[in-house]
Short mmCIF file of C-alpha atoms in Angstrom, two decimals:
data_model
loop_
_atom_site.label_atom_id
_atom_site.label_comp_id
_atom_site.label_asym_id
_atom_site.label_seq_id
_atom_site.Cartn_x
_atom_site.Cartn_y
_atom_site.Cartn_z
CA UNK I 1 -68.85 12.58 -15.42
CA UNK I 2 -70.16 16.12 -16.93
CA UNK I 3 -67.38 18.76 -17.30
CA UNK I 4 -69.30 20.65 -14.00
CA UNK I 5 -68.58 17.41 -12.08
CA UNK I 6 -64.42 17.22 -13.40
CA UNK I 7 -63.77 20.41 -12.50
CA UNK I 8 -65.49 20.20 -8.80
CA UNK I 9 -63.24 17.05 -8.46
CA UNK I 10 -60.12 18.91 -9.77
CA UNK I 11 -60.59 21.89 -7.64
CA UNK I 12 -61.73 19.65 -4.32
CA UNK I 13 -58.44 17.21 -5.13
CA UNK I 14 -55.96 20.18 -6.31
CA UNK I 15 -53.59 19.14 -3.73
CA UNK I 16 -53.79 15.82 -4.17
CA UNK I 17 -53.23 15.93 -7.77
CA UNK I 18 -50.11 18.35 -7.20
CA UNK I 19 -48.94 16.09 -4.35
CA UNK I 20 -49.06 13.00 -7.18
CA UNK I 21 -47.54 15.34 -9.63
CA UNK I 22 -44.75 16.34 -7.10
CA UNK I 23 -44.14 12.43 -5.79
CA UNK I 24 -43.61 11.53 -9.69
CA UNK I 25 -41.42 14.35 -10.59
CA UNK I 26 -39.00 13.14 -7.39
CA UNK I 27 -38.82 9.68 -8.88
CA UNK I 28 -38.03 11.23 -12.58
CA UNK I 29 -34.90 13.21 -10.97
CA UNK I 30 -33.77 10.44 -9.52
CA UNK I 31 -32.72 9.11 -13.59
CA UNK I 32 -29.55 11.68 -13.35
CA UNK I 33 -28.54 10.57 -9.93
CA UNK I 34 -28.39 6.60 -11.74
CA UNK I 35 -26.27 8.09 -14.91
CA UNK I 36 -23.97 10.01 -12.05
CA UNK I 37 -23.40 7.10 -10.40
CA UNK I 38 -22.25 4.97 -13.75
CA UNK I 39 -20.15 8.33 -14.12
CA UNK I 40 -18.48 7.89 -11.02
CA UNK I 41 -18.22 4.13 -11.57
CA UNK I 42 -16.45 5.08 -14.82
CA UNK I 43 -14.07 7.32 -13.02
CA UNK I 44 -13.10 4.99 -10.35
CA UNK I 45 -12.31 2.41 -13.12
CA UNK I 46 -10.22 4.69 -14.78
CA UNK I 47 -7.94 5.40 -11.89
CA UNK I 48 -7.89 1.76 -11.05
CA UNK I 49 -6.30 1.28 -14.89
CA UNK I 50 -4.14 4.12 -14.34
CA UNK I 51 -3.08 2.18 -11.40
CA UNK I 52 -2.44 -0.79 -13.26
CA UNK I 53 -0.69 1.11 -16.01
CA UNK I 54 1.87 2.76 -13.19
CA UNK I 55 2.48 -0.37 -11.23
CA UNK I 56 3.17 -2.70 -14.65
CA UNK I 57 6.30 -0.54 -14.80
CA UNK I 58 7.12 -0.19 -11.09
CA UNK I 59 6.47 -3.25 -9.72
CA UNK I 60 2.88 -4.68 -8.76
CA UNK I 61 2.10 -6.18 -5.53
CA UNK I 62 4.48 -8.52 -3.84
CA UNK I 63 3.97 -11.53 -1.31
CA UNK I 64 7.27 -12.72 0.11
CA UNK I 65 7.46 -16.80 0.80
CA UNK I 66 10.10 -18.78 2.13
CA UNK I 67 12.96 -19.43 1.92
CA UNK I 68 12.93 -23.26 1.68
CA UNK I 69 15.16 -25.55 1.50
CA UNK I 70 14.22 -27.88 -1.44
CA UNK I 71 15.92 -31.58 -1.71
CA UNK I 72 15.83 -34.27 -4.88
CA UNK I 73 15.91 -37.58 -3.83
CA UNK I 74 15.47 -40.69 -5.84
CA UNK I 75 12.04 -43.06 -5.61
CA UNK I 76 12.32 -46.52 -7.33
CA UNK I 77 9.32 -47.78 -8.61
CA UNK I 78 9.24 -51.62 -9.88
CA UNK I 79 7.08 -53.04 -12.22
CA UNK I 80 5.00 -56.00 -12.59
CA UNK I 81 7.47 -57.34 -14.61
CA UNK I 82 10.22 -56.77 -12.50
CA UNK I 83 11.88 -53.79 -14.05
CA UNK I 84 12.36 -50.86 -12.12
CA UNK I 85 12.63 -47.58 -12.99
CA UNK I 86 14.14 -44.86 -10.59
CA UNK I 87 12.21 -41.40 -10.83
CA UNK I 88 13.47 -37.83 -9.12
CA UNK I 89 11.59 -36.44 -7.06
CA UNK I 90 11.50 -33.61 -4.38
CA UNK I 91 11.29 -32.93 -0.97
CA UNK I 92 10.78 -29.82 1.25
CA UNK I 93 11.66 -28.47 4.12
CA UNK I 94 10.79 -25.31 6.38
CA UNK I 95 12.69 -23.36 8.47
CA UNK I 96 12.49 -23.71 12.22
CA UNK I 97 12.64 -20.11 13.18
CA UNK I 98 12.24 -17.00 10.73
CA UNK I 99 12.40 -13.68 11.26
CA UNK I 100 11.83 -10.67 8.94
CA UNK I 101 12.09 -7.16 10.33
CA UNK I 102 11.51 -4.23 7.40
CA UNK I 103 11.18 -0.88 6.76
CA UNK I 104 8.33 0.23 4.60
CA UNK I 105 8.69 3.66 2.88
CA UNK I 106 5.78 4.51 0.61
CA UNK I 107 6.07 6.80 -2.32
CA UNK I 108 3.23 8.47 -3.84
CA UNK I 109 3.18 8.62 -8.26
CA UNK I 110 1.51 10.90 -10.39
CA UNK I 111 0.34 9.61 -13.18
CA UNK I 112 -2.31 12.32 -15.18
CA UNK I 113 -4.85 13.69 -12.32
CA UNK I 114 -4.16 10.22 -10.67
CA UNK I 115 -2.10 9.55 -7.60
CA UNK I 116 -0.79 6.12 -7.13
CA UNK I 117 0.85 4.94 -4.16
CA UNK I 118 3.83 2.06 -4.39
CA UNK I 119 6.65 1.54 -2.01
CA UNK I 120 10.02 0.05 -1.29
CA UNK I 121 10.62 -1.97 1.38
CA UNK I 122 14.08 -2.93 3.21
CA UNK I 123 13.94 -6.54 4.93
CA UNK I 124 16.34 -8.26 7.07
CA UNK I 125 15.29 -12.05 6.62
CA UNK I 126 17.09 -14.60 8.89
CA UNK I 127 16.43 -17.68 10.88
CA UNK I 128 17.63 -21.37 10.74
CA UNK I 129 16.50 -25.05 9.65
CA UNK I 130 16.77 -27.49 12.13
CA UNK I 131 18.13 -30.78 11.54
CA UNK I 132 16.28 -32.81 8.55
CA UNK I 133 13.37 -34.65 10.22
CA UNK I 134 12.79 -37.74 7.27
CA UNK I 135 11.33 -40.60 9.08
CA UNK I 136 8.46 -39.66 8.64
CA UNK I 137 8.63 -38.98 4.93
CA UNK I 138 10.01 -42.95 4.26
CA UNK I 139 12.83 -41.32 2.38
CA UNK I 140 15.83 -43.16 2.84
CA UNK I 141 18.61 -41.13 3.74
CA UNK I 142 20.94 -42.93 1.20
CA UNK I 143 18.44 -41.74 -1.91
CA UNK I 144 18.65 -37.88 -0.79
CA UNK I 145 20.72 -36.10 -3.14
CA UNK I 146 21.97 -33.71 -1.01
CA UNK I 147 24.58 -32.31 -3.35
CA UNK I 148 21.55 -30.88 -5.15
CA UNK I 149 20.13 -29.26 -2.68
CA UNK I 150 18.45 -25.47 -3.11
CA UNK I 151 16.93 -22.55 -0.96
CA UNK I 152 14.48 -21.01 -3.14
CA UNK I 153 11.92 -17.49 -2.36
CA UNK I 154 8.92 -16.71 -4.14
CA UNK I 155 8.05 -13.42 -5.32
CA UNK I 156 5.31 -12.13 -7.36
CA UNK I 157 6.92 -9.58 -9.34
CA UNK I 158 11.04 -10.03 -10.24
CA UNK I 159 11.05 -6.38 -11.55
CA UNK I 160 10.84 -5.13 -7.75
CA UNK I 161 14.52 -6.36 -7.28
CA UNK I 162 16.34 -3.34 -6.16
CA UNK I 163 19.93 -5.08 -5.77
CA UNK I 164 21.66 -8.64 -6.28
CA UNK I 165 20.26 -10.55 -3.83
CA UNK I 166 22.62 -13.02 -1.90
CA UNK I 167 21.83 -15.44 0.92
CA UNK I 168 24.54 -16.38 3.84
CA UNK I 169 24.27 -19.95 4.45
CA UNK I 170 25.93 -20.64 7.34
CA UNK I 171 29.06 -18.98 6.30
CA UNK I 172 29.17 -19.17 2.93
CA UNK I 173 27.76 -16.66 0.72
CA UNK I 174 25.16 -17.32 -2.09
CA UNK I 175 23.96 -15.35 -5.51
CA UNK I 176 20.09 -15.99 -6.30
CA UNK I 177 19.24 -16.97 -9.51
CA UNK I 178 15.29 -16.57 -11.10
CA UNK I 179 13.76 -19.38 -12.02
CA UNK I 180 12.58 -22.62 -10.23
CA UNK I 181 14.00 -26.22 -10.63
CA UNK I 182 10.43 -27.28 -9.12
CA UNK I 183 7.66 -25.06 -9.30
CA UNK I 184 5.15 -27.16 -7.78
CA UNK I 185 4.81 -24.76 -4.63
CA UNK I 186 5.98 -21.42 -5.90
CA UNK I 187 5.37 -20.47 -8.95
CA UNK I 188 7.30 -17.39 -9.15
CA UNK I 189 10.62 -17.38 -7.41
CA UNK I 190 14.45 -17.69 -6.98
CA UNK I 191 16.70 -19.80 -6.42
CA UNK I 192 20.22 -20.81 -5.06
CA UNK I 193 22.24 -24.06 -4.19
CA UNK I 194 23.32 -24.85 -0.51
CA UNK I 195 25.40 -27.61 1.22
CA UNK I 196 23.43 -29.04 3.40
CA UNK I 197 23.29 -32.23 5.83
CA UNK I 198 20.53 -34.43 7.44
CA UNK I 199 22.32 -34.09 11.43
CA UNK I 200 23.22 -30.34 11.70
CA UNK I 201 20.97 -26.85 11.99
CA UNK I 202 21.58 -24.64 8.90
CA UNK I 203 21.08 -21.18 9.40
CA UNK I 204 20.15 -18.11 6.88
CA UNK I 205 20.59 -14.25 6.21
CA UNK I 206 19.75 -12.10 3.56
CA UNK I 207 18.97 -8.33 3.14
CA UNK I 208 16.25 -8.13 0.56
CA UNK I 209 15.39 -4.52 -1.17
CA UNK I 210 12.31 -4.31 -3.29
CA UNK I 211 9.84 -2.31 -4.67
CA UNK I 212 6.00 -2.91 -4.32
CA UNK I 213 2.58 -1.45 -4.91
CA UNK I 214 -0.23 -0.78 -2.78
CA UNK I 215 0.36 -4.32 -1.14
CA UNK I 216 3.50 -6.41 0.84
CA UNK I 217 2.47 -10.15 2.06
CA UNK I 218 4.17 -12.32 3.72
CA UNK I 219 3.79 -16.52 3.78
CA UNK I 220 4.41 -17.92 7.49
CA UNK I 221 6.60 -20.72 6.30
CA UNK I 222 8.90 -20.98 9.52
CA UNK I 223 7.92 -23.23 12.57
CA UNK I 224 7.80 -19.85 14.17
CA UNK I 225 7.43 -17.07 12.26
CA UNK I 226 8.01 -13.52 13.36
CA UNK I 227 7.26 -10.58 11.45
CA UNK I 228 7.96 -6.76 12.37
CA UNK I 229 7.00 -4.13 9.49
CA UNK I 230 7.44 -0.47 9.90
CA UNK I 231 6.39 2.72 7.93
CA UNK I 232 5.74 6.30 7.55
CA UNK I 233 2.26 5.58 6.25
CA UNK I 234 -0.78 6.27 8.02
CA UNK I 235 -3.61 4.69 6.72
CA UNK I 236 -2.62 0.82 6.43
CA UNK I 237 -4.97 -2.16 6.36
CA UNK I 238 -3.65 -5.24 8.10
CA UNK I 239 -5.07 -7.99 5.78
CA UNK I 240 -5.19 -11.94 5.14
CA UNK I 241 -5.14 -14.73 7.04
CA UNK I 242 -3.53 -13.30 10.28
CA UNK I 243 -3.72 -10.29 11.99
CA UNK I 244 -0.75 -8.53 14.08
CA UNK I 245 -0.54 -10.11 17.57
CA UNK I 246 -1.05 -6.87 19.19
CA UNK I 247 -3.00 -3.54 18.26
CA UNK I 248 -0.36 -2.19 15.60
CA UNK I 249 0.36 1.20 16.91
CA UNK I 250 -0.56 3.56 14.00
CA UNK I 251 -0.06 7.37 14.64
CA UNK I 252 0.14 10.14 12.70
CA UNK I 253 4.01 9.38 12.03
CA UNK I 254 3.27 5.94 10.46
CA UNK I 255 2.97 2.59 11.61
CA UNK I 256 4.50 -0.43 13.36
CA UNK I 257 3.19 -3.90 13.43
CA UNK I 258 4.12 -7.51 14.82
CA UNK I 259 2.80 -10.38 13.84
CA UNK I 260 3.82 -13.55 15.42
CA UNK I 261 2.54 -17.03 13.39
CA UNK I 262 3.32 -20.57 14.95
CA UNK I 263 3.11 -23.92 12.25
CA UNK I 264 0.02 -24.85 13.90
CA UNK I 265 -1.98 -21.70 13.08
CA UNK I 266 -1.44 -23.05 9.46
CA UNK I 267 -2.98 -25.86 7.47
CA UNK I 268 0.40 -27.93 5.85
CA UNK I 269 3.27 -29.33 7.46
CA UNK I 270 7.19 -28.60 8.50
CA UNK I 271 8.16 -30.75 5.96
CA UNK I 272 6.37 -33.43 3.40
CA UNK I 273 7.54 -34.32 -0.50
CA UNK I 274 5.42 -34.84 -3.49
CA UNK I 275 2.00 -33.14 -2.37
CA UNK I 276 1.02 -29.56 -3.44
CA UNK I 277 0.06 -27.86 -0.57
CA UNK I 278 -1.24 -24.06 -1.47
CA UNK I 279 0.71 -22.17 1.29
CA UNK I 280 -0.06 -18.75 -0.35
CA UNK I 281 -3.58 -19.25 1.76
CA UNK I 282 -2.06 -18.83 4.96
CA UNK I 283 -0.22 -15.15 3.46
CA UNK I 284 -0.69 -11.78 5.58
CA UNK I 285 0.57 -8.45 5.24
CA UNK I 286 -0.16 -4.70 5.10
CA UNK I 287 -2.21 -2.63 1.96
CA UNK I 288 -1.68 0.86 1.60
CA UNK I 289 -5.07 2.78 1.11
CA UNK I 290 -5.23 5.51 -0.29
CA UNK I 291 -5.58 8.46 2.38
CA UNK I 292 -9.00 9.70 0.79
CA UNK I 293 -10.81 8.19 -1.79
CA UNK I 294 -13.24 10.76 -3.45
CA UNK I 295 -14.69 8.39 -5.26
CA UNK I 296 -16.01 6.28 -2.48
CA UNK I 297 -17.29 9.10 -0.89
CA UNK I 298 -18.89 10.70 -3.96
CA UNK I 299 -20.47 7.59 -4.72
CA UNK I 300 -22.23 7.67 -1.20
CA UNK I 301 -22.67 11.25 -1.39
CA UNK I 302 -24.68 10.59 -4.95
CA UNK I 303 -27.02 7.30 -2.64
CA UNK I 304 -28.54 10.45 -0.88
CA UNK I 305 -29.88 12.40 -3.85
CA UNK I 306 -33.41 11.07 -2.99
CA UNK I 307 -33.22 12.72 0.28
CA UNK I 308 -31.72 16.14 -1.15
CA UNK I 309 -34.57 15.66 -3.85
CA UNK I 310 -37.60 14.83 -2.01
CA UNK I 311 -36.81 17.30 1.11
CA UNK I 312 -36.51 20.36 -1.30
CA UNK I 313 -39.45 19.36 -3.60
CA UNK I 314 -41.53 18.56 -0.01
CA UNK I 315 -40.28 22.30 1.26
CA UNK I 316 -41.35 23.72 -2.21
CA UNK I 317 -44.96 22.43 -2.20
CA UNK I 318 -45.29 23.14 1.40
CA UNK I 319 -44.49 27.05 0.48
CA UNK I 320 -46.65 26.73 -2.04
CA UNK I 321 -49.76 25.68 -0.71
CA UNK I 322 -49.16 27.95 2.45
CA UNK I 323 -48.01 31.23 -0.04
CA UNK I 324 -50.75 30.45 -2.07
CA UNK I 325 -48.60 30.51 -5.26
CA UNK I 326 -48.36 28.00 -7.86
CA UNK I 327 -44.78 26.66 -8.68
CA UNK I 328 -44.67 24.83 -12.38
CA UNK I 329 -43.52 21.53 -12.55
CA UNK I 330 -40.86 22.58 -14.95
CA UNK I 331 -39.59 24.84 -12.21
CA UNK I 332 -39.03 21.92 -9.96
CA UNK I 333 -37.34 20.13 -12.77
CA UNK I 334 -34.76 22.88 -12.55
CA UNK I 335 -34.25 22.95 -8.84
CA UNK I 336 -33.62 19.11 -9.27
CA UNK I 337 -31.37 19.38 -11.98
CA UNK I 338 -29.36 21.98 -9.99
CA UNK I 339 -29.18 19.30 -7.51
CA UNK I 340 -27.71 16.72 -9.50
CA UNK I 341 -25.31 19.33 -11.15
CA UNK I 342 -24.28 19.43 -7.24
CA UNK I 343 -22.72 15.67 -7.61
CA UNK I 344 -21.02 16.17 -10.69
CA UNK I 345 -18.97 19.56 -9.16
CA UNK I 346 -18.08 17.47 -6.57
CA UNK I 347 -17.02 14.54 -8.80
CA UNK I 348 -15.15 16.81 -11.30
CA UNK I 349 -13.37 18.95 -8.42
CA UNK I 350 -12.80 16.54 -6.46
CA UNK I 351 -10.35 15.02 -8.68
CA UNK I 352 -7.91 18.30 -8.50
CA UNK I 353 -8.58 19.12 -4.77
CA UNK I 354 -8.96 17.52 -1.35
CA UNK I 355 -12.73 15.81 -0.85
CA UNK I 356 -13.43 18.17 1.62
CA UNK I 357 -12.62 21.14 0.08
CA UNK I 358 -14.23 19.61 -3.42
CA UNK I 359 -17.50 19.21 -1.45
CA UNK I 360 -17.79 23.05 0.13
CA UNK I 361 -17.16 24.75 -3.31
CA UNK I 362 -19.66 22.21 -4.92
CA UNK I 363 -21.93 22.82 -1.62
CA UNK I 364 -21.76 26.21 -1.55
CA UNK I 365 -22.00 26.68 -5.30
CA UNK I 366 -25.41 24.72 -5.37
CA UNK I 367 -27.17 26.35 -2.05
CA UNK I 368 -26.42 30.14 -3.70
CA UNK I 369 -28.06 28.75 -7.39
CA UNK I 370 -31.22 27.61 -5.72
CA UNK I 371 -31.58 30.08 -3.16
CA UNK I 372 -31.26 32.65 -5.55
CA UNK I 373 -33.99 30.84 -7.73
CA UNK I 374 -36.35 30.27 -5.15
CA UNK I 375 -36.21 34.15 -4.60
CA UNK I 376 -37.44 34.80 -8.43
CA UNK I 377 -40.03 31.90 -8.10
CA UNK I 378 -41.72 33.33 -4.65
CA UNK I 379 -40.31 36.81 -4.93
CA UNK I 380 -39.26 36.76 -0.88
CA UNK I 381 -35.66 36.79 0.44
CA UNK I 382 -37.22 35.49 3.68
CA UNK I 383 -38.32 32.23 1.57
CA UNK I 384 -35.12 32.13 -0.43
CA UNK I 385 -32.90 32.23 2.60
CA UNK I 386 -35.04 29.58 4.30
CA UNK I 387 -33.99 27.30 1.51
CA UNK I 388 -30.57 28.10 1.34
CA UNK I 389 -30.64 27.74 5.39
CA UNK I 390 -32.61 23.95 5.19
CA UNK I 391 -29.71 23.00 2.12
CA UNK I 392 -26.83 24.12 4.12
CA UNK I 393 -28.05 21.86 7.14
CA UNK I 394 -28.23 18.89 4.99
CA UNK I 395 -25.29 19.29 2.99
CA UNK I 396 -23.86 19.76 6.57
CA UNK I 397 -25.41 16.70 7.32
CA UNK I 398 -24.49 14.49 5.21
CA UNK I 399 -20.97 15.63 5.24
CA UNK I 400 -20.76 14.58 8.60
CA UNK I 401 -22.39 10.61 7.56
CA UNK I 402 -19.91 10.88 4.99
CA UNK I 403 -17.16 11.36 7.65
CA UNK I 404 -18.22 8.12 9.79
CA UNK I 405 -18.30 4.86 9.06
CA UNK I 406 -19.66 2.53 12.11
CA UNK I 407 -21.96 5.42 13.10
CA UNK I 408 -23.20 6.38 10.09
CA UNK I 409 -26.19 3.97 9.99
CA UNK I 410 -27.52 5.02 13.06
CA UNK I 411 -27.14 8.78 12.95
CA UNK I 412 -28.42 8.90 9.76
CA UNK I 413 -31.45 7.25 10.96
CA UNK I 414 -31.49 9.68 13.98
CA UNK I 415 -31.64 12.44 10.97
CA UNK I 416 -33.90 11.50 9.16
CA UNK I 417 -36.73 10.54 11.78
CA UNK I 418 -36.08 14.38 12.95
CA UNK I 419 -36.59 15.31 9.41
CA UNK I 420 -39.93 13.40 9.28
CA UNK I 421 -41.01 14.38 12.76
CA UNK I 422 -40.69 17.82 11.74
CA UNK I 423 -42.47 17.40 8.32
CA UNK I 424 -45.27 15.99 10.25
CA UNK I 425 -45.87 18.52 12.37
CA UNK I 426 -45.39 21.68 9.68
CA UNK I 427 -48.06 19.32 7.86
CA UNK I 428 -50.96 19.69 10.24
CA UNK I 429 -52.32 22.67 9.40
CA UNK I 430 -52.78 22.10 5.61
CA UNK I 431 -55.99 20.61 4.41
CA UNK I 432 -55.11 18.46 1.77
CA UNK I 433 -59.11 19.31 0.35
CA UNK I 434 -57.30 22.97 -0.85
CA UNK I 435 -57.56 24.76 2.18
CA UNK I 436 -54.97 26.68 4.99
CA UNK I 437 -55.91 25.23 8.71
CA UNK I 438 -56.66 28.44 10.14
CA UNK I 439 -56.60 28.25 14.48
CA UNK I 440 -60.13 28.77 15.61
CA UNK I 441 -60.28 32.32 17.33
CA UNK I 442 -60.48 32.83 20.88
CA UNK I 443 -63.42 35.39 22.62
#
């Protein structure tokens, strides 16, 4: 191809070429929107340590199981050569009915820029066990130690202990102590010795103050369980295997939820001895989130940069080729770069102040940089202010996605075929051989 030939073809394909250039300079900007998003990953796993670092001296979160009533008994095994050899073992029992009926009051921790929310939680837990069912465990009566029997209640965390926690059996009175005789079935737990016998219902009370973060369980261990939690927080998440019986009525005053759990919704029995069932699978309870989370919502913010990018660079060659003004590539660099500063603003601010006021300053920060830019690069206010005009609508816009969560797929979608309809039909009078559709004139 002579040189005459090259620069026919360049002239003819200008705005293709520019188009191409365009296209690849969108997918280069879209390298600071990946390091933003490692940046806000970063972030987000700093608060979660911070998190960490407050609730290792608080108290982290707690599931509450039991109580259960815990009996050795004494298995004789005989060997082949007629010795036998008597082994202690243990066996378990649930509770018939329990009840548990708190208070949750949430507290919110500063730690550095960080907020961390933990709690403390007041529960009355009472119910009783019904008489000892051990047929069907082929324990005979006579090798039940009952003397030894214990109540014991597993907790994750012991440093959540507010006061010295007693347990009325019956009528007598009974001091916890940590630490479990068996810890085949929790792990992490108190204990206490009870009288107990194999005819008679037992029954239990204790008031049980602790401290918590971010999440209070609860393991369904009576026959019946009944759980009633209330709070002043308004953004729970009802979590794990069961979920209230009703619609928990959450307002902006707090919460209150009932949950209501009978033995069969579970997978283990009322009673059984030697097996390790995992009952913590069948635990339920409430997590405190976090009222906003900025960095969820940057983070989905930063997954539309390619729309912010493309839209502005598509607007800019539009002008371009209708002004009749040639824009350097290094000048869309810029614009794109102000763009991403746009997610980093809202990253850095949104850390001191609410998400929604974070994202107007950054918003409005960004749509007064470039419109002030595009007015040196095409040397009209008219131009300028329909950029700033097109960025406020889809900063507006994507505000709004970032405000809904069920709906935010489809109006999105709604958005952005507008966007393209309307890019379409702007589009129709360019030739794309170098030329301005002119409409043919009317005699």
């Amino acid at each position: 191809m002579d040189i005459t030939s090259a620069s026919h073809f360049l002239s003819s394909n200008r705005l293709t070429i520019k188009g191409i250039i365009v296209a690849c300079l969108i997918l280069v900007m879209l390298i600071p929107a990946l390091f933003i998003m490692n940046l806000v990953n970063e972030r987000a796993d700093r608060q979660e340590t911070v998190a960490k670092e407050v609730s290792a001296k608080w108290a982290t979160q707690q599931t509450v199981t039991g109580p259960i009533l815990v009996i050795p008994y004494r298995e004789s095994v005989q060997s082949e050569d007629g010795k036998t050899t008597v082994y202690k073992k243990y066996a378990y029992f649930l509770p018939d009915q329990l009840k548990i009926n708190g208070v949750l009051q949430p507290e919110i921790r500063h730690r550095s820029i960080y907020n961390i929310v933990v709690y403390r939680a007041d529960m009355q837990i009472e119910g009783y066990f019904g008489p000892l069912q051990t047929e069907g465990l082929h324990i005979a009566p006579g090798d039940l130690n009952l003397q030894e029997a214990f109540v014991c209640i597993g907790l994750n965390d012991f440093r959540g202990i507010e006061d010295q926690l007693s347990l009325l059996w019956n009528d007598s009175s009974h001091i916890f102590n940590a630490g479990m005789p068996d810890d085949r079935i929790i792990k992490n737990g108190l204990h206490t010795p009870v009288a107990s016998d194999l005819t008679g219902s037992n029954t239990f009370k204790l008031q049980l103050h602790l401290r918590g973060s971010e999440n209070l369980s609860f393991t369904p261990v009576g026959k019946t369980t009944n759980v009633n939690i209330n709070s002043t927080w308004v953004n729970p998440s009802f979590d794990g295997s069961f979920l209230p019986v009703t619609t928990p009525q959450v307002t902006e005053n707090g919460f209150n939820a009932e949950w209501k759990v009978q033995h069969l919704n579970r997978n283990y029995p009322q009673s059984w001895k030697d097996s390790n069932y995992d009952i913590a699978d069948s635990r339920f309870g409430i997590t405190l989130l976090q009222p906003v989370d900025s960095y969820s919502k940057t983070m989905r913010s930063v997954k539309y940069a390619i729309l912010f990018i493309a839209l502005t660079f598509g607007l800019y060659f539009f002008i371009e080729i209708l002004q009749k003004r040639t824009v350097h590539p290094i000048q869309y660099v810029l614009v794109g770069l102000a763009l991403s500063i746009f997610y980093t603003l809202l990253l850095s601010i949104s850390e001191y102040l609410r998400f929604n006021i974070a994202y107007s300053i950054a918003a409005a920060a960004t749509v007064a940089l470039i419109t002030l830019y595009t007015k040196s690069v095409f040397y009209k206010w008219k131009i300028a202010m329909l950029f700033g005009i097109m960025l406020t609508t889809l900063y507006t816009f994507i505000f709004i996605l970032l405000q809904l969560q069920d709906g935010a797929l489809l109006f999105g979608s709604i958005g952005l075929f507008i966007v393209l309809a309307a890019v379409m039909y702007y589009s129709r009078k360019i030739n794309w051989y170098g030329q301005v559709n002119q409409p043919a004139s009317v005699n």
